[in-house]
Coordinates of C-alpha atoms in Angstrom, one line a residue:
M134 CA 143.7 109.4 106.3
F135 CA 140.6 106.7 106.4
V136 CA 138.2 109.6 107.6
R137 CA 139.2 112.0 104.4
S138 CA 138.4 108.6 101.8
L139 CA 135.0 108.3 103.1
L140 CA 133.7 111.8 103.0
L141 CA 135.5 111.1 99.3
T142 CA 133.3 107.8 98.8
G143 CA 130.3 109.3 100.6
A144 CA 130.4 113.2 98.2
L145 CA 130.9 110.7 94.8
I146 CA 127.7 108.6 95.4
A147 CA 125.6 111.4 96.8
A148 CA 127.0 113.3 92.8
L149 CA 126.3 110.1 91.6
V150 CA 123.0 109.9 92.7
A151 CA 122.0 114.1 91.6
F152 CA 123.1 113.2 88.8
C153 CA 121.2 110.4 87.5
L154 CA 117.9 111.6 89.4
L155 CA 117.3 115.3 89.4
G156 CA 118.8 116.4 85.7
S157 CA 117.5 119.6 84.7
P158 CA 114.4 121.2 86.0
E159 CA 111.6 120.8 84.1
A160 CA 110.4 123.6 81.6
R161 CA 106.4 123.5 82.5
P162 CA 103.4 126.0 81.3
P163 CA 102.2 127.9 84.6
Y164 CA 99.3 125.9 87.0
I165 CA 96.3 125.8 85.5
Q166 CA 94.8 127.4 89.3
G167 CA 90.4 127.2 89.3
Q168 CA 87.7 128.8 91.7
N169 CA 88.8 131.6 93.8
R170 CA 88.9 130.8 96.8
T171 CA 88.9 128.0 96.7
A172 CA 90.6 124.2 97.8
L173 CA 90.6 120.6 98.0
F174 CA 92.7 119.2 99.9
I175 CA 93.4 115.3 99.5
S176 CA 94.9 112.2 101.9
N177 CA 95.2 109.5 103.8
I178 CA 92.6 108.8 106.4
E179 CA 95.4 107.2 109.0
H180 CA 95.9 109.8 111.9
G181 CA 99.1 109.9 111.5
L182 CA 99.2 111.2 108.1
S183 CA 96.1 112.6 108.0
N184 CA 95.8 115.1 111.2
V185 CA 98.6 118.0 109.2
H186 CA 96.2 118.4 106.6
I187 CA 93.1 118.3 109.2
A188 CA 94.5 120.8 111.5
T189 CA 95.7 123.2 108.4
A190 CA 91.3 122.8 106.4
T191 CA 90.1 123.2 109.9
S192 CA 91.9 127.1 111.1
L193 CA 91.1 127.4 107.1
L194 CA 87.7 127.9 108.4
E195 CA 88.0 129.3 111.0
N196 CA 90.9 132.2 109.6
Y197 CA 89.5 132.2 106.5
P198 CA 86.0 131.7 106.1
D199 CA 85.4 133.2 102.6
I200 CA 87.5 130.4 100.5
E201 CA 85.6 127.0 100.5
V202 CA 87.5 124.2 101.5
H203 CA 86.9 120.3 100.0
Y204 CA 88.1 117.5 101.5
A205 CA 89.1 113.6 99.9
S206 CA 89.7 111.1 101.0
F207 CA 89.4 107.2 101.2
S208 CA 85.8 105.9 103.7
G209 CA 86.3 107.0 107.7
L210 CA 87.3 110.2 107.5
G211 CA 83.5 112.3 107.0
N212 CA 82.7 111.7 110.5
K213 CA 85.7 113.6 111.6
L214 CA 85.3 116.2 108.8
A215 CA 81.8 116.9 110.3
R216 CA 83.0 117.1 113.4
V217 CA 85.6 120.1 113.4
S218 CA 83.6 122.2 110.7
K219 CA 80.8 122.2 113.9
F220 CA 84.1 123.1 116.0
A221 CA 85.9 125.4 113.5
K222 CA 82.1 127.0 113.1
A223 CA 81.6 127.4 117.3
K224 CA 84.6 129.4 116.5
T225 CA 84.2 131.5 114.1
P226 CA 79.9 131.6 113.1
A227 CA 81.3 132.8 109.3
A228 CA 83.3 129.9 108.6
R229 CA 81.9 127.4 106.6
E230 CA 81.4 123.5 106.6
I231 CA 84.4 121.5 104.9
T232 CA 82.6 119.5 102.1
Y233 CA 83.7 115.5 102.1
H234 CA 84.1 113.4 98.5
E235 CA 84.7 110.2 99.0
I236 CA 87.6 108.3 97.1
D237 CA 86.4 104.0 96.4
G238 CA 89.4 102.1 97.4
K239 CA 91.6 101.0 100.0
A240 CA 93.3 103.2 102.5
Y241 CA 97.1 103.3 103.1
F242 CA 97.9 101.5 105.8
S243 CA 95.2 98.7 104.6
I244 CA 97.1 97.6 102.9
L245 CA 100.6 97.8 104.5
P246 CA 102.1 94.7 106.1
L247 CA 102.4 95.5 109.6
S248 CA 106.1 95.7 108.9
I249 CA 108.6 96.1 112.0
T250 CA 112.2 96.1 111.7
P251 CA 114.9 96.5 113.7
P252 CA 117.0 99.9 113.1
G253 CA 120.3 99.7 111.9
S254 CA 121.5 96.8 109.0
A255 CA 119.8 94.7 110.5
G256 CA 116.4 95.8 109.4
V257 CA 117.4 97.7 105.8
A258 CA 117.3 95.0 103.6
K259 CA 113.4 94.4 105.1
F260 CA 112.7 97.8 104.5
A261 CA 114.7 98.0 101.3
S262 CA 113.0 94.9 99.9
D263 CA 109.0 96.5 101.4
V264 CA 109.9 100.5 99.7
Q265 CA 108.0 99.8 96.9
T266 CA 104.9 99.3 98.8
W267 CA 105.7 102.0 101.4
I268 CA 106.1 104.0 98.0
S269 CA 102.6 103.1 96.6
P270 CA 101.9 100.0 98.0
W271 CA 98.1 100.4 95.3
S272 CA 97.7 97.8 92.9
V273 CA 97.8 99.1 88.8
E274 CA 94.2 98.8 88.9
E275 CA 93.3 100.2 92.0
H276 CA 96.1 103.6 90.9
M277 CA 93.7 103.7 88.1
S278 CA 90.8 104.3 90.2
I279 CA 91.7 106.4 92.4
Y280 CA 93.4 108.8 90.0
N281 CA 90.5 109.1 88.0
R282 CA 88.5 109.6 91.1
V283 CA 90.5 112.2 92.0
G284 CA 90.8 113.9 88.9
A285 CA 87.1 113.8 88.2
L286 CA 87.4 115.7 91.2
I287 CA 89.3 118.6 90.0
D288 CA 87.0 119.3 86.7
E289 CA 83.3 118.9 89.3
I290 CA 84.9 121.6 92.0
S291 CA 88.2 123.4 89.8
P292 CA 90.3 124.8 93.5
A293 CA 92.1 127.7 93.0
V294 CA 95.0 124.9 95.2
V295 CA 95.0 120.5 95.3
V296 CA 97.0 120.3 98.6
L297 CA 98.5 116.4 98.9
D298 CA 99.2 114.3 101.5
T299 CA 103.3 112.3 99.2
L300 CA 101.8 109.1 99.9
V301 CA 98.4 109.8 98.4
R302 CA 100.7 108.5 94.5
P303 CA 97.9 108.7 92.6
A304 CA 96.3 111.6 93.2
V305 CA 100.0 113.1 92.8
D306 CA 100.1 111.5 89.4
S307 CA 96.9 112.9 88.1
V308 CA 97.3 116.2 89.8
R309 CA 100.6 116.6 88.3
D310 CA 99.0 115.1 84.8
K311 CA 96.7 118.3 85.0
N312 CA 99.1 121.0 85.5
W313 CA 96.9 121.7 88.4
M314 CA 98.3 124.1 91.2
H315 CA 98.9 122.1 94.1
A316 CA 101.2 122.0 97.6
F317 CA 102.3 119.9 100.1
I318 CA 102.1 118.8 103.6
T319 CA 103.2 116.3 105.3
P320 CA 103.9 115.9 109.0
Q321 CA 107.7 115.0 108.3
T322 CA 110.5 116.6 108.8
V323 CA 113.3 118.1 106.6
A324 CA 115.3 115.6 107.6
E325 CA 113.3 112.8 106.5
N326 CA 112.7 114.5 103.4
F327 CA 115.7 116.7 102.3
I328 CA 119.0 114.9 103.3
G329 CA 120.0 114.0 99.3
D330 CA 119.4 118.5 98.5
Q331 CA 123.0 118.9 101.3
P332 CA 126.3 119.3 99.9
Y333 CA 129.5 117.3 100.4
G334 CA 127.6 114.6 100.1
S335 CA 127.1 114.8 103.7
M336 CA 123.4 112.7 103.6
F337 CA 125.9 109.8 104.0
W338 CA 127.9 110.4 106.6
K339 CA 126.8 113.4 108.5
Y340 CA 122.4 112.2 108.4
P341 CA 120.9 110.2 110.2
A342 CA 120.0 106.9 107.5
L343 CA 116.3 107.0 107.7
T344 CA 116.7 103.6 109.2
S345 CA 119.1 103.9 111.5
G346 CA 118.6 105.9 114.2
F347 CA 121.9 107.8 114.8
G348 CA 122.6 110.6 116.6
F349 CA 123.2 113.9 115.1
P350 CA 125.6 114.8 113.8
V351 CA 126.7 110.8 112.9
P352 CA 128.9 109.7 115.6
Y353 CA 132.2 108.8 114.3
K354 CA 131.9 104.7 114.2
N355 CA 128.5 104.9 112.7
I356 CA 130.0 106.5 109.6
L357 CA 130.2 103.4 107.9
E358 CA 127.1 101.5 108.7
N359 CA 125.5 105.2 107.7
I360 CA 126.6 105.3 104.1
Y361 CA 125.8 102.0 103.9
L362 CA 121.7 102.2 104.8
N363 CA 121.5 104.8 103.0
F364 CA 123.4 103.5 99.4
R365 CA 120.7 100.5 100.0
F366 CA 117.8 102.3 100.2
V367 CA 118.2 105.0 97.2
Y368 CA 119.6 101.6 95.4
A369 CA 116.2 99.3 96.2
A370 CA 114.0 102.8 95.8
M371 CA 115.3 103.2 91.8
L372 CA 115.3 99.3 91.5
T373 CA 112.9 98.1 92.6
P374 CA 111.6 95.7 89.7
Q375 CA 108.2 95.3 91.3
L376 CA 108.1 99.5 91.7
N377 CA 109.5 99.6 87.6
A378 CA 106.9 97.1 86.8
K379 CA 103.9 99.0 88.3
K380 CA 105.7 102.5 86.5
A381 CA 105.8 100.5 83.5
A382 CA 102.3 99.4 83.6
L383 CA 100.9 103.0 85.0
R384 CA 102.3 104.8 81.3
E385 CA 101.2 102.5 79.1
R386 CA 97.8 103.5 80.4
G387 CA 98.8 107.2 80.3
V388 CA 100.5 108.1 83.5
K389 CA 102.4 111.1 82.8
D390 CA 105.2 110.3 85.9
P391 CA 104.4 107.8 87.6
I392 CA 105.1 107.5 91.2
N393 CA 108.5 109.1 90.6
F394 CA 109.5 109.0 94.0
F395 CA 113.6 111.6 93.4
N396 CA 111.1 114.1 91.5
L397 CA 108.3 114.5 94.2
H398 CA 109.8 117.3 95.5
R399 CA 109.8 121.1 92.7
P400 CA 110.8 124.4 93.0
D401 CA 108.0 125.7 92.7
I402 CA 105.3 124.2 94.5
P403 CA 105.0 125.4 98.1
W404 CA 106.1 122.0 100.7
I405 CA 104.9 122.4 104.1
T406 CA 106.0 120.5 107.4
M407 CA 106.2 119.7 110.9
T408 CA 109.4 121.6 111.5
T409 CA 110.7 122.7 114.4
D410 CA 113.9 124.2 115.3
G411 CA 115.9 123.3 118.3
V412 CA 113.6 120.3 118.1
S413 CA 114.3 118.7 114.2
I414 CA 117.2 117.7 113.2
P415 CA 118.8 120.9 111.7
L416 CA 120.0 121.2 107.7
D417 CA 122.5 122.8 106.3
V418 CA 120.2 123.6 103.3
V419 CA 116.3 124.3 103.1
P420 CA 115.4 124.8 99.9
V421 CA 113.0 128.1 100.0
N422 CA 110.2 126.9 98.9
V423 CA 110.2 124.8 101.8
T424 CA 107.9 126.4 105.3
C425 CA 108.8 125.0 108.1
A426 CA 105.9 125.4 110.2
G427 CA 106.7 123.7 113.8
P428 CA 103.8 121.3 115.1
I429 CA 100.6 121.1 112.7
L430 CA 98.2 119.9 115.2
L431 CA 94.7 118.6 114.6
S432 CA 92.8 120.5 118.6
V433 CA 88.9 120.1 118.3
A434 CA 87.4 120.3 121.5
P435 CA 88.1 120.3 125.4
A436 CA 88.5 117.0 126.4
H437 CA 85.6 117.8 129.2
E438 CA 83.9 118.5 126.0
Q439 CA 84.2 115.4 123.6
D440 CA 84.1 112.6 127.2
P441 CA 83.3 114.5 129.6
G442 CA 83.6 111.0 132.5
L443 CA 86.5 110.1 130.6
T444 CA 88.3 113.1 131.3
Q445 CA 87.2 112.9 135.3
W446 CA 89.2 110.3 135.6
V447 CA 92.0 111.2 133.7
Q448 CA 92.8 114.2 135.7
R449 CA 91.6 112.0 139.0
S450 CA 95.2 111.4 139.2
P451 CA 99.0 111.1 137.5
T452 CA 97.6 109.1 133.8
V453 CA 100.0 107.5 132.3
L454 CA 98.4 107.1 128.1
I455 CA 99.5 104.4 125.5
A456 CA 98.4 105.3 121.7
L457 CA 101.3 103.3 119.4
G458 CA 99.4 105.2 116.0
S459 CA 96.3 104.3 114.4
G460 CA 98.3 102.1 112.0
F461 CA 99.4 99.8 114.9
K462 CA 97.8 96.1 116.1
Y463 CA 99.5 94.3 118.8
P464 CA 100.3 90.6 117.8
L465 CA 101.0 88.8 121.7
D466 CA 104.6 88.9 121.9
Y467 CA 103.9 93.1 121.9
A468 CA 100.8 92.6 124.1
E469 CA 102.4 90.1 126.5
A470 CA 105.3 93.0 127.0
M471 CA 103.0 95.1 127.8
I472 CA 101.0 93.9 130.2
G473 CA 103.6 92.3 131.8
A474 CA 105.1 96.7 132.0
V475 CA 101.2 97.6 133.0
F476 CA 101.6 95.7 136.1
D477 CA 104.8 96.3 136.8
V478 CA 103.9 100.5 137.0
L479 CA 100.8 100.2 138.1
S480 CA 101.9 98.1 140.9
K481 CA 105.0 100.4 141.6
T482 CA 103.1 103.7 141.9
D483 CA 99.6 105.3 142.7
L484 CA 99.6 105.7 138.6
Q485 CA 97.1 105.1 136.6
V486 CA 97.1 104.4 132.9
L487 CA 94.9 104.7 129.4
W488 CA 96.0 102.0 126.9
K489 CA 94.6 102.0 123.6
F490 CA 94.7 98.4 122.9
D491 CA 93.9 96.7 119.8
K492 CA 95.0 92.7 118.9
D493 CA 96.7 91.6 115.7
G494 CA 95.8 87.9 115.5
D495 CA 92.9 85.7 117.4
Y496 CA 94.4 85.1 120.5
S497 CA 92.5 85.0 124.1
D498 CA 91.7 87.4 126.0
D499 CA 92.8 85.9 128.4
V500 CA 96.1 87.2 128.0
L501 CA 94.8 89.9 130.0
A502 CA 94.0 88.3 133.5
P503 CA 97.0 90.2 135.1
L504 CA 95.6 93.3 134.7
E505 CA 91.6 92.6 135.8
P506 CA 92.4 94.0 139.3
F507 CA 93.4 96.8 138.5
V508 CA 90.7 97.5 135.5
K509 CA 88.5 96.8 138.5
T510 CA 90.1 99.7 141.0
G511 CA 90.1 101.8 138.5
R512 CA 92.7 102.2 137.8
L513 CA 93.6 100.7 134.0
R514 CA 91.9 101.9 131.5
L515 CA 91.4 99.9 127.9
S516 CA 89.8 100.2 124.8
K517 CA 90.3 99.6 121.2
W518 CA 89.7 103.4 120.3
L519 CA 89.8 106.6 122.2
T520 CA 86.7 108.9 122.8
I521 CA 88.7 112.1 123.0
D522 CA 91.5 113.2 119.9
I523 CA 95.1 112.4 121.8
M524 CA 96.2 116.3 121.3
S525 CA 93.0 117.2 123.7
L526 CA 93.6 115.0 126.0
L527 CA 97.4 115.5 126.4
E528 CA 95.8 119.0 126.9
S529 CA 94.0 118.3 129.7
G530 CA 96.8 118.0 132.1
G531 CA 96.6 115.1 133.4
I532 CA 99.1 112.8 131.3
A533 CA 102.1 112.3 132.9
A534 CA 103.5 110.4 130.1
F535 CA 102.8 109.4 126.7
V536 CA 104.5 106.2 125.4
H537 CA 104.4 106.1 122.0
H538 CA 104.9 104.5 118.2
G539 CA 107.5 107.1 117.2
G540 CA 105.3 108.6 114.8
S541 CA 105.5 112.7 114.1
N542 CA 102.3 113.6 115.0
C543 CA 102.7 111.8 118.2
F544 CA 106.1 112.9 118.8
N545 CA 105.0 116.6 117.7
E546 CA 101.9 116.2 120.2
G547 CA 103.6 115.5 123.1
L548 CA 105.9 118.3 122.3
A549 CA 103.4 120.8 121.7
A550 CA 101.6 120.0 125.1
G551 CA 104.7 120.1 127.6
V552 CA 104.7 115.8 128.2
P553 CA 107.5 113.7 128.8
H554 CA 107.5 110.5 125.9
V555 CA 108.8 106.7 125.9
V556 CA 108.8 106.1 122.9
L557 CA 108.8 102.6 121.1
P558 CA 109.7 102.1 117.7
L559 CA 109.2 100.1 115.4
W560 CA 110.5 101.0 111.8
A561 CA 112.4 103.4 109.4
D562 CA 112.1 106.9 110.4
L563 CA 109.9 105.7 114.5
Y564 CA 113.9 105.5 114.8
N565 CA 115.4 108.7 114.2
F566 CA 112.6 110.0 116.4
A567 CA 113.0 108.1 119.5
A568 CA 116.6 109.6 119.0
I569 CA 115.2 112.9 118.6
A570 CA 113.7 112.6 122.1
E571 CA 116.8 111.5 124.0
N572 CA 118.7 114.1 122.4
V573 CA 116.8 117.4 122.8
G574 CA 116.2 115.6 126.5
V575 CA 112.1 115.1 126.4
G576 CA 111.9 111.3 126.4
I577 CA 113.4 108.1 126.7
W578 CA 113.7 105.5 123.7
A579 CA 112.9 102.2 125.8
C580 CA 113.9 99.1 124.9
K581 CA 116.7 100.7 123.2
D582 CA 119.7 97.5 123.5
T583 CA 116.3 94.5 121.9
S584 CA 114.4 97.8 119.4
P585 CA 112.4 96.4 117.6
N586 CA 111.3 94.0 120.9
W587 CA 110.2 94.7 123.6
T588 CA 110.8 93.8 128.0
A589 CA 108.6 95.0 129.7
K590 CA 110.8 95.7 132.3
G591 CA 112.5 97.4 129.4
I592 CA 108.7 99.0 129.3
S593 CA 108.3 99.2 133.5
G594 CA 111.7 101.0 133.4
A595 CA 111.6 103.6 131.1
I596 CA 107.6 105.1 132.7
L597 CA 108.7 104.7 136.1
K598 CA 111.9 107.0 135.3
V599 CA 110.2 109.2 133.6
T600 CA 107.3 109.9 136.5
D601 CA 109.1 109.3 139.4
G602 CA 110.9 111.3 141.3
G603 CA 114.9 111.3 140.3
E604 CA 116.8 114.0 138.6
T605 CA 116.1 111.9 135.2
G606 CA 112.6 112.6 135.5
I607 CA 112.8 116.3 136.9
S608 CA 114.9 116.2 133.5
L609 CA 112.6 115.3 131.4
R610 CA 109.4 116.9 132.6
Q611 CA 111.3 120.7 133.0
R612 CA 112.1 120.5 129.7
S613 CA 109.4 119.1 127.7
K614 CA 107.4 121.4 130.3
S615 CA 109.3 124.3 128.5
L616 CA 109.5 123.5 125.6
G617 CA 105.4 122.9 124.8
D618 CA 104.9 126.4 126.3
K619 CA 107.0 128.1 124.2
L620 CA 105.4 126.0 121.3
R621 CA 101.9 127.0 123.1
T622 CA 103.0 130.9 123.2
G623 CA 104.0 131.3 119.6
E624 CA 102.0 130.8 115.9
Q625 CA 100.6 127.2 116.1
G626 CA 101.4 125.5 112.8
R627 CA 98.1 124.3 111.6
D628 CA 97.5 128.5 111.6
I629 CA 100.9 129.5 109.5
A630 CA 100.8 126.5 107.2
A631 CA 96.7 127.6 106.1
R632 CA 98.0 130.7 105.6
E633 CA 100.4 129.3 102.8
I634 CA 97.2 127.3 101.6
A635 CA 95.5 131.1 101.9
K636 CA 98.2 132.9 99.7
L637 CA 96.8 129.8 96.8
A638 CA 93.4 130.0 97.0
Y639 CA 93.1 133.3 96.7
V640 CA 94.1 133.6 92.5
K641 CA 95.4 136.8 91.8
K642 CA 93.2 137.8 88.4
G643 CA 95.5 136.8 84.9
Q644 CA 97.1 133.8 86.8
G645 CA 96.8 130.7 85.5
E646 CA 93.4 130.3 85.7
G647 CA 91.1 127.7 84.8
P648 CA 87.8 127.5 82.7

């Protein structure tokens, strides 16, 4: 009886949400398409957010060299785009270079404060209070500046299609107000974007909430908490006063439907995701215009071409790669826990460690003193930034374990390379990817009982378990290799995504053509 009441509650809430948020489909004139064989990509600069777009753009250069590719983003992406253009041209001499357009404004993660939150009910209040910032961190003035710049670029380039990042909301608003043909590419899976479309209110009782870290399907004991987490998030996204005030101010300035969180997906607009069968959480209903491409990954030049010295070092001995995403810097307590873990691993094994480390806060470098002997003997390398793209590093064959934060891009890079994961989730959807890594058998959720806080023992224990000769480590490595081999032999996600964008870039005469 209790279970039936619980499911009924979830279904009723879901129906109410659907009624309030979806409404009737909006009647729109045909989307405008501009110049034939022209695509404009707009994304954030952070690797975890932009790599799916750059990977798709690179595939367009290689496989559809007659398509003119433009790319707009904030300061810091121009050199990377020039590099991938050069690599694409080496593979396909007819490939053009990407034309880069800089957008004045702050990058997404430069505005967002570091918001480390625990999984489940303990963290949902904090996450919900920050949801307006996660949805769109720019001020009204900044939003309008980006909105106007994107509008001017569309007028100047007149692309056949604009390829959007869901988290550059001013660009989404600008493109939609101009009724221009567009598509979305997202590093997230269908489970992060479309659980609200599932029948019988199953978003509440079957599918793990964004901040939960629950397995799939949601365990019986966690159903009530999962309902609460989903309802709390929906409530916050709908009724956040700060976000609603920003929307009102933008409407006054002429933006028609600003920052509409719940109307992002449209049935007539292509949506491309990094969803892999057998690895991602399966949905009962996936919208027909959604393409599940699997890993959409940027693999530029081989590792030895990017940095021969580092590649040689990585391949000298099994290496643990520690890289927690472009948006994370180490507060002192997190740095101390990782230092203790690295010391423990290097003291007990013959492994090497490559650690992408950057400080958050003004603390002394003396905190790294325990690791100095390993730096001197050449078994540890620390760097604020890696000189080789992570995917190329993973493909080099020298990485024994990949320690990351659970971002979708990192998860898919490790998955495709066949390298087992050690996941240290810190907020929101990162917990879901940590749970998936364990459920699928390709990794370990480290410090699970203390997340998001770390202990040196929790981190080193997970690394040692993945890399030793024990039953768990062997199973994780075999499962990772098997999945990686399968993904590498099939059609690559970046090529699937590029094909979908190419369909829109080739304008059919008389169908929505621009001036």
